[in-house]
mmCIF file of C-alpha atoms and ligand atoms in Angstrom:
data_model
loop_
_atom_site.group_PDB
_atom_site.id
_atom_site.type_symbol
_atom_site.label_atom_id
_atom_site.label_comp_id
_atom_site.label_asym_id
_atom_site.label_seq_id
_atom_site.Cartn_x
_atom_site.Cartn_y
_atom_site.Cartn_z
ATOM 1 C CA UNK A 483 27.822 96.226 -81.253
ATOM 2 C CA UNK A 484 24.968 93.740 -80.923
ATOM 3 C CA UNK A 485 23.504 95.740 -78.027
ATOM 4 C CA UNK A 486 22.338 98.635 -80.232
ATOM 5 C CA UNK A 487 18.563 99.054 -79.995
ATOM 6 C CA UNK A 488 16.115 99.189 -82.885
ATOM 7 C CA UNK A 489 15.910 102.966 -82.985
ATOM 8 C CA UNK A 490 12.726 104.628 -84.316
ATOM 9 C CA UNK A 491 13.540 108.122 -83.040
ATOM 10 C CA UNK A 492 12.053 111.028 -85.022
ATOM 11 C CA UNK A 493 15.354 112.904 -84.920
ATOM 12 C CA UNK A 494 18.165 113.079 -84.242
ATOM 13 C CA UNK A 495 17.734 109.628 -85.674
ATOM 14 C CA UNK A 496 19.625 106.394 -86.059
ATOM 15 C CA UNK A 497 22.831 106.505 -88.122
ATOM 16 C CA UNK A 498 24.429 103.492 -89.820
ATOM 17 C CA UNK A 499 26.945 101.865 -87.477
ATOM 18 C CA UNK A 500 29.618 101.937 -90.172
ATOM 19 C CA UNK A 501 29.240 105.746 -90.382
ATOM 20 C CA UNK A 502 29.530 106.111 -86.614
ATOM 21 C CA UNK A 503 32.678 104.008 -86.666
ATOM 22 C CA UNK A 504 34.183 106.204 -89.377
ATOM 23 C CA UNK A 505 33.458 109.273 -87.235
ATOM 24 C CA UNK A 506 34.966 107.610 -84.201
ATOM 25 C CA UNK A 507 38.086 106.792 -86.185
ATOM 26 C CA UNK A 508 38.492 110.393 -87.414
ATOM 27 C CA UNK A 509 38.363 111.955 -83.939
ATOM 28 C CA UNK A 510 41.819 111.348 -82.460
ATOM 29 C CA UNK A 511 43.981 111.589 -85.591
ATOM 30 C CA UNK A 512 42.397 112.516 -88.913
ATOM 31 C CA UNK A 513 44.204 110.924 -91.883
ATOM 32 C CA UNK A 514 47.415 110.678 -89.828
ATOM 33 C CA UNK A 515 47.723 114.463 -89.693
ATOM 34 C CA UNK A 516 48.443 114.315 -85.971
ATOM 35 C CA UNK A 517 45.261 116.209 -85.137
ATOM 36 C CA UNK A 518 41.693 115.147 -84.791
ATOM 37 C CA UNK A 519 38.778 116.008 -87.035
ATOM 38 C CA UNK A 520 37.316 118.478 -84.527
ATOM 39 C CA UNK A 521 40.675 120.090 -83.839
ATOM 40 C CA UNK A 522 41.653 121.534 -87.190
ATOM 41 C CA UNK A 523 40.979 124.848 -88.888
ATOM 42 C CA UNK A 524 37.986 125.228 -91.131
ATOM 43 C CA UNK A 525 40.363 127.164 -93.406
ATOM 44 C CA UNK A 526 42.670 124.143 -93.823
ATOM 45 C CA UNK A 527 43.016 122.211 -97.080
ATOM 46 C CA UNK A 528 41.847 119.093 -95.248
ATOM 47 C CA UNK A 529 38.550 120.715 -94.264
ATOM 48 C CA UNK A 530 38.170 122.315 -97.671
ATOM 49 C CA UNK A 531 38.309 118.810 -99.172
ATOM 50 C CA UNK A 532 35.615 117.671 -96.713
ATOM 51 C CA UNK A 533 33.122 120.449 -97.437
ATOM 52 C CA UNK A 534 33.677 120.222 -101.205
ATOM 53 C CA UNK A 535 33.180 116.465 -101.066
ATOM 54 C CA UNK A 536 29.956 116.825 -99.040
ATOM 55 C CA UNK A 537 28.564 119.391 -101.480
ATOM 56 C CA UNK A 538 29.565 117.331 -104.538
ATOM 57 C CA UNK A 539 27.937 114.184 -103.149
ATOM 58 C CA UNK A 540 24.738 116.074 -102.309
ATOM 59 C CA UNK A 541 24.664 117.526 -105.837
ATOM 60 C CA UNK A 542 25.097 114.118 -107.417
ATOM 61 C CA UNK A 543 22.712 112.239 -105.134
ATOM 62 C CA UNK A 544 19.915 114.784 -105.500
ATOM 63 C CA UNK A 545 20.655 115.648 -109.115
ATOM 64 C CA UNK A 546 20.991 119.357 -108.297
ATOM 65 C CA UNK A 547 21.386 121.532 -111.427
ATOM 66 C CA UNK A 548 24.881 123.056 -111.809
ATOM 67 C CA UNK A 549 23.481 126.564 -111.684
ATOM 68 C CA UNK A 550 22.085 125.992 -108.166
ATOM 69 C CA UNK A 551 24.034 126.766 -104.975
ATOM 70 C CA UNK A 552 24.434 124.343 -102.073
ATOM 71 C CA UNK A 553 24.926 125.780 -98.583
ATOM 72 C CA UNK A 554 25.640 123.924 -95.340
ATOM 73 C CA UNK A 555 24.502 126.278 -92.614
ATOM 74 C CA UNK A 556 23.685 126.270 -88.908
ATOM 75 C CA UNK A 557 20.497 127.222 -87.088
ATOM 76 C CA UNK A 558 18.402 124.273 -88.234
ATOM 77 C CA UNK A 559 15.342 124.303 -90.445
ATOM 78 C CA UNK A 560 13.799 126.633 -87.858
ATOM 79 C CA UNK A 561 16.162 129.410 -88.907
ATOM 80 C CA UNK A 562 15.284 128.743 -92.553
ATOM 81 C CA UNK A 563 11.626 129.445 -91.716
ATOM 82 C CA UNK A 564 12.747 133.045 -91.168
ATOM 83 C CA UNK A 565 15.652 133.215 -93.618
ATOM 84 C CA UNK A 566 13.591 132.142 -96.619
ATOM 85 C CA UNK A 567 11.067 134.918 -96.000
ATOM 86 C CA UNK A 568 13.732 137.474 -95.070
ATOM 87 C CA UNK A 569 15.741 136.884 -98.234
ATOM 88 C CA UNK A 570 12.970 136.342 -100.744
ATOM 89 C CA UNK A 571 10.224 138.741 -99.640
ATOM 90 C CA UNK A 572 10.436 142.503 -99.474
ATOM 91 C CA UNK A 573 8.379 144.139 -96.690
ATOM 92 C CA UNK A 574 5.408 144.575 -99.041
ATOM 93 C CA UNK A 575 5.611 141.128 -100.633
ATOM 94 C CA UNK A 576 3.528 138.072 -99.821
ATOM 95 C CA UNK A 577 4.529 134.445 -99.453
ATOM 96 C CA UNK A 578 1.830 131.804 -100.013
ATOM 97 C CA UNK A 579 1.934 128.921 -97.524
ATOM 98 C CA UNK A 580 0.303 125.499 -97.428
ATOM 99 C CA UNK A 581 -0.251 124.618 -93.792
ATOM 100 C CA UNK A 582 0.010 120.872 -93.236
ATOM 101 C CA UNK A 583 1.031 120.774 -89.597
ATOM 102 C CA UNK A 584 3.196 122.015 -86.766
ATOM 103 C CA UNK A 585 6.275 122.772 -88.864
ATOM 104 C CA UNK A 586 4.348 124.645 -91.554
ATOM 105 C CA UNK A 587 2.617 126.615 -88.810
ATOM 106 C CA UNK A 588 6.021 127.569 -87.414
ATOM 107 C CA UNK A 589 7.293 128.514 -90.887
ATOM 108 C CA UNK A 590 4.282 130.829 -91.265
ATOM 109 C CA UNK A 591 4.848 132.406 -87.862
ATOM 110 C CA UNK A 592 8.495 133.195 -88.615
ATOM 111 C CA UNK A 593 7.714 134.569 -92.090
ATOM 112 C CA UNK A 594 5.100 136.898 -90.594
ATOM 113 C CA UNK A 595 7.892 138.639 -88.701
ATOM 114 C CA UNK A 596 9.212 140.191 -91.889
ATOM 115 C CA UNK A 597 6.588 140.006 -94.641
ATOM 116 C CA UNK A 598 2.994 139.188 -95.525
ATOM 117 C CA UNK A 599 1.755 135.644 -95.473
ATOM 118 C CA UNK A 600 -1.234 134.180 -97.259
ATOM 119 C CA UNK A 601 -2.135 130.755 -95.912
ATOM 120 C CA UNK A 602 -3.775 129.173 -98.932
ATOM 121 C CA UNK A 603 -4.646 125.795 -97.447
ATOM 122 C CA UNK A 604 -5.257 124.349 -93.998
ATOM 123 C CA UNK A 605 -7.113 121.101 -93.313
ATOM 124 C CA UNK A 606 -10.826 121.261 -92.547
ATOM 125 C CA UNK A 607 -10.239 119.865 -89.077
ATOM 126 C CA UNK A 608 -7.291 120.497 -86.776
ATOM 127 C CA UNK A 609 -6.249 116.859 -87.035
ATOM 128 C CA UNK A 610 -3.682 117.374 -89.835
ATOM 129 C CA UNK A 611 -4.092 113.905 -91.266
ATOM 130 C CA UNK A 612 -3.815 114.783 -94.946
ATOM 131 C CA UNK A 613 -2.034 116.970 -97.467
ATOM 132 C CA UNK A 614 -3.837 118.795 -100.284
ATOM 133 C CA UNK A 615 -3.790 118.033 -103.992
ATOM 134 C CA UNK A 616 -3.163 120.770 -106.522
ATOM 135 C CA UNK A 617 -6.895 121.329 -107.019
ATOM 136 C CA UNK A 618 -7.534 122.001 -103.352
ATOM 137 C CA UNK A 619 -6.126 125.529 -103.315
ATOM 138 C CA UNK A 620 -5.516 128.587 -105.480
ATOM 139 C CA UNK A 621 -2.128 130.245 -105.569
ATOM 140 C CA UNK A 622 -2.509 134.052 -105.554
ATOM 141 C CA UNK A 623 -0.808 135.496 -108.627
ATOM 142 C CA UNK A 624 0.643 138.304 -106.547
ATOM 143 C CA UNK A 625 2.511 135.935 -104.195
ATOM 144 C CA UNK A 626 6.296 135.763 -104.584
ATOM 145 C CA UNK A 627 6.629 132.077 -103.720
ATOM 146 C CA UNK A 628 4.704 129.019 -102.586
ATOM 147 C CA UNK A 629 6.001 127.274 -99.462
ATOM 148 C CA UNK A 630 5.188 123.677 -98.491
ATOM 149 C CA UNK A 631 6.460 121.116 -96.000
ATOM 150 C CA UNK A 632 7.246 117.991 -97.967
ATOM 151 C CA UNK A 633 6.908 115.557 -95.064
ATOM 152 C CA UNK A 634 5.078 116.263 -91.822
ATOM 153 C CA UNK A 635 7.205 114.548 -89.223
ATOM 154 C CA UNK A 636 4.723 114.872 -86.379
ATOM 155 C CA UNK A 637 1.530 113.837 -88.182
ATOM 156 C CA UNK A 638 3.036 111.295 -90.559
ATOM 157 C CA UNK A 639 1.767 112.805 -93.803
ATOM 158 C CA UNK A 640 3.751 113.505 -96.955
ATOM 159 C CA UNK A 641 3.206 115.144 -100.328
ATOM 160 C CA UNK A 642 3.091 112.319 -102.872
ATOM 161 C CA UNK A 643 4.064 114.619 -105.752
ATOM 162 C CA UNK A 644 5.627 118.062 -106.102
ATOM 163 C CA UNK A 645 2.895 120.727 -105.958
ATOM 164 C CA UNK A 646 2.325 122.323 -109.355
ATOM 165 C CA UNK A 647 3.120 126.012 -109.119
ATOM 166 C CA UNK A 648 3.521 128.862 -111.560
ATOM 167 C CA UNK A 649 5.446 130.859 -108.967
ATOM 168 C CA UNK A 650 8.782 129.864 -107.310
ATOM 169 C CA UNK A 651 8.528 126.899 -104.971
ATOM 170 C CA UNK A 652 10.148 126.855 -101.518
ATOM 171 C CA UNK A 653 10.129 123.594 -99.578
ATOM 172 C CA UNK A 654 11.039 122.238 -96.179
ATOM 173 C CA UNK A 655 12.446 118.746 -96.826
ATOM 174 C CA UNK A 656 13.794 118.260 -93.281
ATOM 175 C CA UNK A 657 12.314 114.838 -92.745
ATOM 176 C CA UNK A 658 12.404 113.319 -96.221
ATOM 177 C CA UNK A 659 15.391 114.747 -98.082
ATOM 178 C CA UNK A 660 17.332 112.046 -99.959
ATOM 179 C CA UNK A 661 14.712 109.419 -99.133
ATOM 180 C CA UNK A 662 13.102 109.571 -102.581
ATOM 181 C CA UNK A 663 14.008 111.352 -105.822
ATOM 182 C CA UNK A 664 13.251 115.094 -105.727
ATOM 183 C CA UNK A 665 12.770 117.216 -108.819
ATOM 184 C CA UNK A 666 15.118 119.940 -107.602
ATOM 185 C CA UNK A 667 14.772 122.069 -110.716
ATOM 186 C CA UNK A 668 11.061 122.553 -109.972
ATOM 187 C CA UNK A 669 12.069 124.258 -106.711
ATOM 188 C CA UNK A 670 13.823 127.540 -106.010
ATOM 189 C CA UNK A 671 14.697 126.812 -102.377
ATOM 190 C CA UNK A 672 14.952 123.470 -100.619
ATOM 191 C CA UNK A 673 16.082 123.336 -97.017
ATOM 192 C CA UNK A 674 16.522 120.491 -94.563
ATOM 193 C CA UNK A 675 18.044 119.919 -91.158
ATOM 194 C CA UNK A 676 20.457 116.983 -91.470
ATOM 195 C CA UNK A 677 19.494 115.101 -88.325
ATOM 196 C CA UNK A 678 17.038 112.662 -89.877
ATOM 197 C CA UNK A 679 18.278 111.464 -93.256
ATOM 198 C CA UNK A 680 21.616 113.188 -93.703
ATOM 199 C CA UNK A 681 23.554 112.826 -90.462
ATOM 200 C CA UNK A 682 23.799 114.740 -87.201
ATOM 201 C CA UNK A 683 21.973 117.824 -85.941
ATOM 202 C CA UNK A 684 23.647 121.198 -86.342
ATOM 203 C CA UNK A 685 23.946 121.194 -90.147
ATOM 204 C CA UNK A 686 21.232 122.481 -92.460
ATOM 205 C CA UNK A 687 21.386 121.879 -96.188
ATOM 206 C CA UNK A 688 20.048 124.817 -98.211
ATOM 207 C CA UNK A 689 19.725 124.549 -101.987
ATOM 208 C CA UNK A 690 19.183 127.806 -103.867
ATOM 209 C CA UNK A 691 18.279 128.461 -107.482
ATOM 210 C CA UNK A 692 19.893 131.398 -109.307
ATOM 211 C CA UNK A 693 16.555 133.230 -108.844
ATOM 212 C CA UNK A 694 16.738 132.788 -105.049
ATOM 213 C CA UNK A 695 20.308 134.113 -104.850
ATOM 214 C CA UNK A 696 19.466 137.121 -107.034
ATOM 215 C CA UNK A 697 16.310 137.727 -105.042
ATOM 216 C CA UNK A 698 18.286 137.986 -101.812
ATOM 217 C CA UNK A 699 20.390 140.731 -103.433
ATOM 218 C CA UNK A 700 17.246 142.611 -104.524
ATOM 219 C CA UNK A 701 15.468 142.203 -101.197
ATOM 220 C CA UNK A 702 18.575 143.405 -99.378
ATOM 221 C CA UNK A 703 18.099 146.760 -101.107
ATOM 222 C CA UNK A 704 14.353 146.831 -100.445
ATOM 223 C CA UNK A 705 14.532 146.877 -96.694
ATOM 224 C CA UNK A 706 14.962 150.499 -95.626
ATOM 225 C CA UNK A 707 13.925 149.542 -92.100
ATOM 226 C CA UNK A 708 17.208 147.773 -91.834
ATOM 227 C CA UNK A 709 19.962 150.242 -92.659
ATOM 228 C CA UNK A 710 22.969 148.244 -93.802
ATOM 229 C CA UNK A 711 20.833 145.446 -95.171
ATOM 230 C CA UNK A 712 20.259 141.894 -93.995
ATOM 231 C CA UNK A 713 22.227 140.663 -90.979
ATOM 232 C CA UNK A 714 25.354 138.932 -92.324
ATOM 233 C CA UNK A 715 24.531 135.529 -90.862
ATOM 234 C CA UNK A 716 21.051 135.659 -92.415
ATOM 235 C CA UNK A 717 22.108 136.744 -95.894
ATOM 236 C CA UNK A 718 21.923 134.019 -98.557
ATOM 237 C CA UNK A 719 24.106 135.873 -101.060
ATOM 238 C CA UNK A 720 26.818 136.402 -98.473
ATOM 239 C CA UNK A 721 26.700 132.720 -97.499
ATOM 240 C CA UNK A 722 27.045 131.776 -101.184
ATOM 241 C CA UNK A 723 30.006 134.149 -101.626
ATOM 242 C CA UNK A 724 31.692 132.781 -98.496
ATOM 243 C CA UNK A 725 31.023 129.113 -99.382
ATOM 244 C CA UNK A 726 29.025 128.625 -96.135
ATOM 245 C CA UNK A 727 32.084 129.774 -94.160
ATOM 246 C CA UNK A 728 31.413 133.399 -93.292
ATOM 247 C CA UNK A 729 32.005 132.194 -89.748
ATOM 248 C CA UNK A 730 33.189 128.880 -88.334
ATOM 249 C CA UNK A 731 30.936 126.135 -89.677
ATOM 250 C CA UNK A 732 29.998 122.898 -87.924
ATOM 251 C CA UNK A 733 33.099 121.057 -89.110
ATOM 252 C CA UNK A 734 32.263 117.785 -87.368
ATOM 253 C CA UNK A 735 28.689 117.855 -88.659
ATOM 254 C CA UNK A 736 29.784 118.512 -92.241
ATOM 255 C CA UNK A 737 32.245 115.596 -92.095
ATOM 256 C CA UNK A 738 29.476 113.372 -90.705
ATOM 257 C CA UNK A 739 27.183 114.531 -93.517
ATOM 258 C CA UNK A 740 29.826 113.621 -96.104
ATOM 259 C CA UNK A 741 30.247 110.144 -94.582
ATOM 260 C CA UNK A 742 26.469 109.681 -94.475
ATOM 261 C CA UNK A 743 26.210 110.650 -98.154
ATOM 262 C CA UNK A 744 29.022 108.210 -99.023
ATOM 263 C CA UNK A 745 27.001 105.512 -97.225
ATOM 264 C CA UNK A 746 23.954 106.497 -99.267
ATOM 265 C CA UNK A 747 26.005 106.094 -102.452
ATOM 266 C CA UNK A 748 26.991 102.597 -101.312
ATOM 267 C CA UNK A 749 23.271 101.783 -100.929
ATOM 268 C CA UNK A 750 22.871 102.528 -104.640
ATOM 269 C CA UNK A 751 21.828 106.174 -104.305
ATOM 270 C CA UNK A 752 18.431 107.765 -103.847
ATOM 271 C CA UNK A 753 16.285 105.623 -106.222
ATOM 272 C CA UNK A 754 17.533 102.471 -104.553
ATOM 273 C CA UNK A 755 17.024 103.773 -100.975
ATOM 274 C CA UNK A 756 13.547 104.902 -102.059
ATOM 275 C CA UNK A 757 12.679 101.315 -103.050
ATOM 276 C CA UNK A 758 13.866 100.140 -99.627
ATOM 277 C CA UNK A 759 11.887 102.893 -97.921
ATOM 278 C CA UNK A 760 8.701 101.832 -99.725
ATOM 279 C CA UNK A 761 9.254 98.231 -98.680
ATOM 280 C CA UNK A 762 9.860 99.228 -95.038
ATOM 281 C CA UNK A 763 6.806 101.478 -94.834
ATOM 282 C CA UNK A 764 4.532 98.929 -96.541
ATOM 283 C CA UNK A 765 5.557 96.342 -93.990
ATOM 284 C CA UNK A 766 4.128 98.452 -91.144
ATOM 285 C CA UNK A 767 1.145 99.967 -92.993
ATOM 286 C CA UNK A 768 0.020 96.498 -94.074
ATOM 287 C CA UNK A 769 -0.213 95.497 -90.406
ATOM 288 C CA UNK A 770 -2.086 98.672 -89.483
ATOM 289 C CA UNK A 771 -4.568 97.963 -92.273
ATOM 290 C CA UNK A 772 -5.338 94.357 -91.326
ATOM 291 C CA UNK A 773 -7.579 94.922 -88.308
ATOM 292 C CA UNK A 774 -9.475 97.487 -86.260
ATOM 293 C CA UNK A 775 -7.093 96.876 -83.392
ATOM 294 C CA UNK A 776 -4.868 99.596 -84.914
ATOM 295 C CA UNK A 777 -6.024 103.071 -85.991
ATOM 296 C CA UNK A 778 -3.695 104.671 -88.563
ATOM 297 C CA UNK A 779 -3.564 108.467 -88.290
ATOM 298 C CA UNK A 780 -2.830 109.626 -91.846
ATOM 299 C CA UNK A 781 -5.319 109.281 -94.661
ATOM 300 C CA UNK A 782 -4.252 106.599 -97.156
ATOM 301 C CA UNK A 783 -3.423 109.039 -99.971
ATOM 302 C CA UNK A 784 -1.257 111.222 -97.718
ATOM 303 C CA UNK A 785 0.791 108.592 -95.908
ATOM 304 C CA UNK A 786 4.420 109.254 -95.128
ATOM 305 C CA UNK A 787 7.176 106.776 -95.961
ATOM 306 C CA UNK A 788 9.280 108.259 -93.174
ATOM 307 C CA UNK A 789 7.043 108.704 -90.120
ATOM 308 C CA UNK A 790 4.240 106.228 -89.532
ATOM 309 C CA UNK A 791 1.699 107.431 -86.980
ATOM 310 C CA UNK A 792 -1.085 105.421 -85.412
ATOM 311 C CA UNK A 793 -3.134 104.762 -82.297
ATOM 312 C CA UNK A 794 -4.449 101.628 -80.666
ATOM 313 C CA UNK A 795 -8.250 101.369 -80.639
ATOM 314 C CA UNK A 796 -8.095 100.655 -76.919
ATOM 315 C CA UNK A 797 -5.917 103.631 -76.022
ATOM 316 C CA UNK A 798 -5.057 102.168 -72.605
ATOM 317 C CA UNK A 799 -2.912 99.623 -74.424
ATOM 318 C CA UNK A 800 -0.559 102.282 -75.808
ATOM 319 C CA UNK A 801 1.416 102.575 -72.577
ATOM 320 C CA UNK A 802 1.650 98.778 -72.439
ATOM 321 C CA UNK A 803 2.825 98.729 -76.062
ATOM 322 C CA UNK A 804 5.581 101.245 -75.340
ATOM 323 C CA UNK A 805 6.757 99.466 -72.191
ATOM 324 C CA UNK A 806 6.821 96.056 -73.858
ATOM 325 C CA UNK A 807 8.529 97.469 -76.968
ATOM 326 C CA UNK A 808 11.208 99.067 -74.812
ATOM 327 C CA UNK A 809 11.755 95.695 -73.153
ATOM 328 C CA UNK A 810 12.329 94.172 -76.607
ATOM 329 C CA UNK A 811 14.875 96.846 -77.524
ATOM 330 C CA UNK A 812 12.483 98.830 -79.751
ATOM 331 C CA UNK A 813 12.937 102.499 -78.871
ATOM 332 C CA UNK A 814 11.520 105.890 -79.841
ATOM 333 C CA UNK A 815 7.965 104.736 -80.650
ATOM 334 C CA UNK A 816 6.001 107.262 -78.592
ATOM 335 C CA UNK A 817 3.929 109.644 -80.713
ATOM 336 C CA UNK A 818 4.674 113.361 -80.563
ATOM 337 C CA UNK A 819 3.084 114.956 -77.487
ATOM 338 C CA UNK A 820 0.755 117.062 -79.656
ATOM 339 C CA UNK A 821 -0.780 113.999 -81.355
ATOM 340 C CA UNK A 822 -0.306 111.199 -78.834
ATOM 341 C CA UNK A 823 -0.437 107.572 -79.920
ATOM 342 C CA UNK A 824 2.518 105.899 -81.534
ATOM 343 C CA UNK A 825 5.012 106.814 -84.235
ATOM 344 C CA UNK A 826 7.716 104.845 -85.986
ATOM 345 C CA UNK A 827 10.262 107.017 -87.784
ATOM 346 C CA UNK A 828 11.933 104.878 -90.395
ATOM 347 C CA UNK A 829 14.399 107.164 -92.156
ATOM 348 C CA UNK A 830 17.058 105.971 -94.611
ATOM 349 C CA UNK A 831 19.352 104.545 -91.934
ATOM 350 C CA UNK A 832 16.624 102.586 -90.144
ATOM 351 C CA UNK A 833 17.303 99.062 -91.353
ATOM 352 C CA UNK A 834 14.829 96.589 -92.789
ATOM 353 C CA UNK A 835 15.892 94.355 -89.909
ATOM 354 C CA UNK A 836 14.654 96.963 -87.392
ATOM 355 C CA UNK A 837 11.393 97.319 -89.297
ATOM 356 C CA UNK A 838 10.966 93.529 -89.343
ATOM 357 C CA UNK A 839 11.564 93.463 -85.582
ATOM 358 C CA UNK A 840 8.844 96.094 -85.111
ATOM 359 C CA UNK A 841 6.439 94.293 -87.460
ATOM 360 C CA UNK A 842 6.844 91.019 -85.662
ATOM 361 C CA UNK A 843 6.481 92.715 -82.247
ATOM 362 C CA UNK A 844 3.237 94.373 -83.425
ATOM 363 C CA UNK A 845 1.805 91.099 -84.691
ATOM 364 C CA UNK A 846 2.546 89.333 -81.418
ATOM 365 C CA UNK A 847 1.214 92.269 -79.435
ATOM 366 C CA UNK A 848 -2.073 92.123 -81.285
ATOM 367 C CA UNK A 849 -2.325 88.363 -80.772
ATOM 368 C CA UNK A 850 -1.815 88.784 -77.037
ATOM 369 C CA UNK A 851 -4.004 91.850 -76.478
ATOM 370 C CA UNK A 852 -6.465 91.869 -79.371
HETATM 371 N N1 LIG B 846 10.699 120.989 -90.335
HETATM 372 C C1 LIG B 846 10.421 119.688 -90.163
HETATM 373 C C2 LIG B 846 9.581 118.976 -91.186
HETATM 374 C C3 LIG B 846 10.917 119.005 -89.033
HETATM 375 O O1 LIG B 846 10.642 117.718 -88.865
HETATM 376 C C4 LIG B 846 11.708 119.708 -88.094
HETATM 377 C C5 LIG B 846 12.310 119.039 -86.886
HETATM 378 N N2 LIG B 846 11.761 117.894 -86.460
HETATM 379 C C6 LIG B 846 11.945 121.069 -88.310
HETATM 380 C C7 LIG B 846 11.448 121.665 -89.455
HETATM 381 C C8 LIG B 846 12.750 121.876 -87.352
HETATM 382 O O2 LIG B 846 14.074 121.516 -87.526
HETATM 383 P P1 LIG B 846 15.257 122.069 -86.636
HETATM 384 O O3 LIG B 846 15.120 121.437 -85.298
HETATM 385 O O4 LIG B 846 16.468 121.601 -87.404
HETATM 386 O O5 LIG B 846 15.152 123.541 -86.586
#
């Protein structure tokens, strides 16, 4: 498969070739059962083994406390924007939100559909090139939880430490889950779409503390506007009771997630992949920092290890950069339409070799056009 490109897509993102080959192998005849992976019941013992394995691996890799629940749902992180608020906030309750970019803004918008929102931090400009430190905001005592977006995929910023909070913490880890150790026990809800670090789109990992599960039971009773309680598909407690299989889950996606987690284990687990991720990101940031030819977007103390965003001083060169990169087999480097410029997404499965190829392309590009 030497013709695979160096893929810097923001998501769905590159998967390790060995994982793709395992998926390919499972499609026509899974474990010699005579039926393919996508053709068997989600109530079968074979699928039960798959979902239990995926959940166990996620627990071990992320060090999730035994008392926490792990769900593998559908609807993406976008549905979790609404589900977190719907399950944790009664109609009179308030969620406190840190707004660090497009995805936080969307989380706020969805939460406002069913509860009160207090946005406790937004950047001074609309550029979204930094994340706050704990001293930059005050958490209202009356708020039920504090929500933050751990990594801002579009702007290339990332929280460097877990925000300190004396109220439950809810976090969107869609673009950096399993890329660095997470202190799960400091959080009450963690959610993440799988399509960047954990596998294919269509599966969303949701990690719930005992408080979060209990809260969804309480809130269910608090919502008189909704006779009969929360809609089944949006009810955390029901999803826990049904082991994420109230309805037919994404069986293929959950298998792919399990294979991706097994690959992560073979890399030495999260601390080891984190070391690799630091090395990969430093390789590109060190080039961006060497001359004025490049203009990095994120402030130094807020830089993401997953999504590196930058511009070229002479913005006319950006189209040339993209065209030449494409010609060299370097794909997915265009910045998000809302920010422009360039972006390299270097999630867990983006190899050091791909990052080296990008680094060397950038150095040559600067020599030729600088
Ligand atoms: N949050 C973050 C940080 C994201 O990067 C994305 C997708 N790029 C989302 C939420 C939305 O995820 P989904 O498409 O799975 O709903």
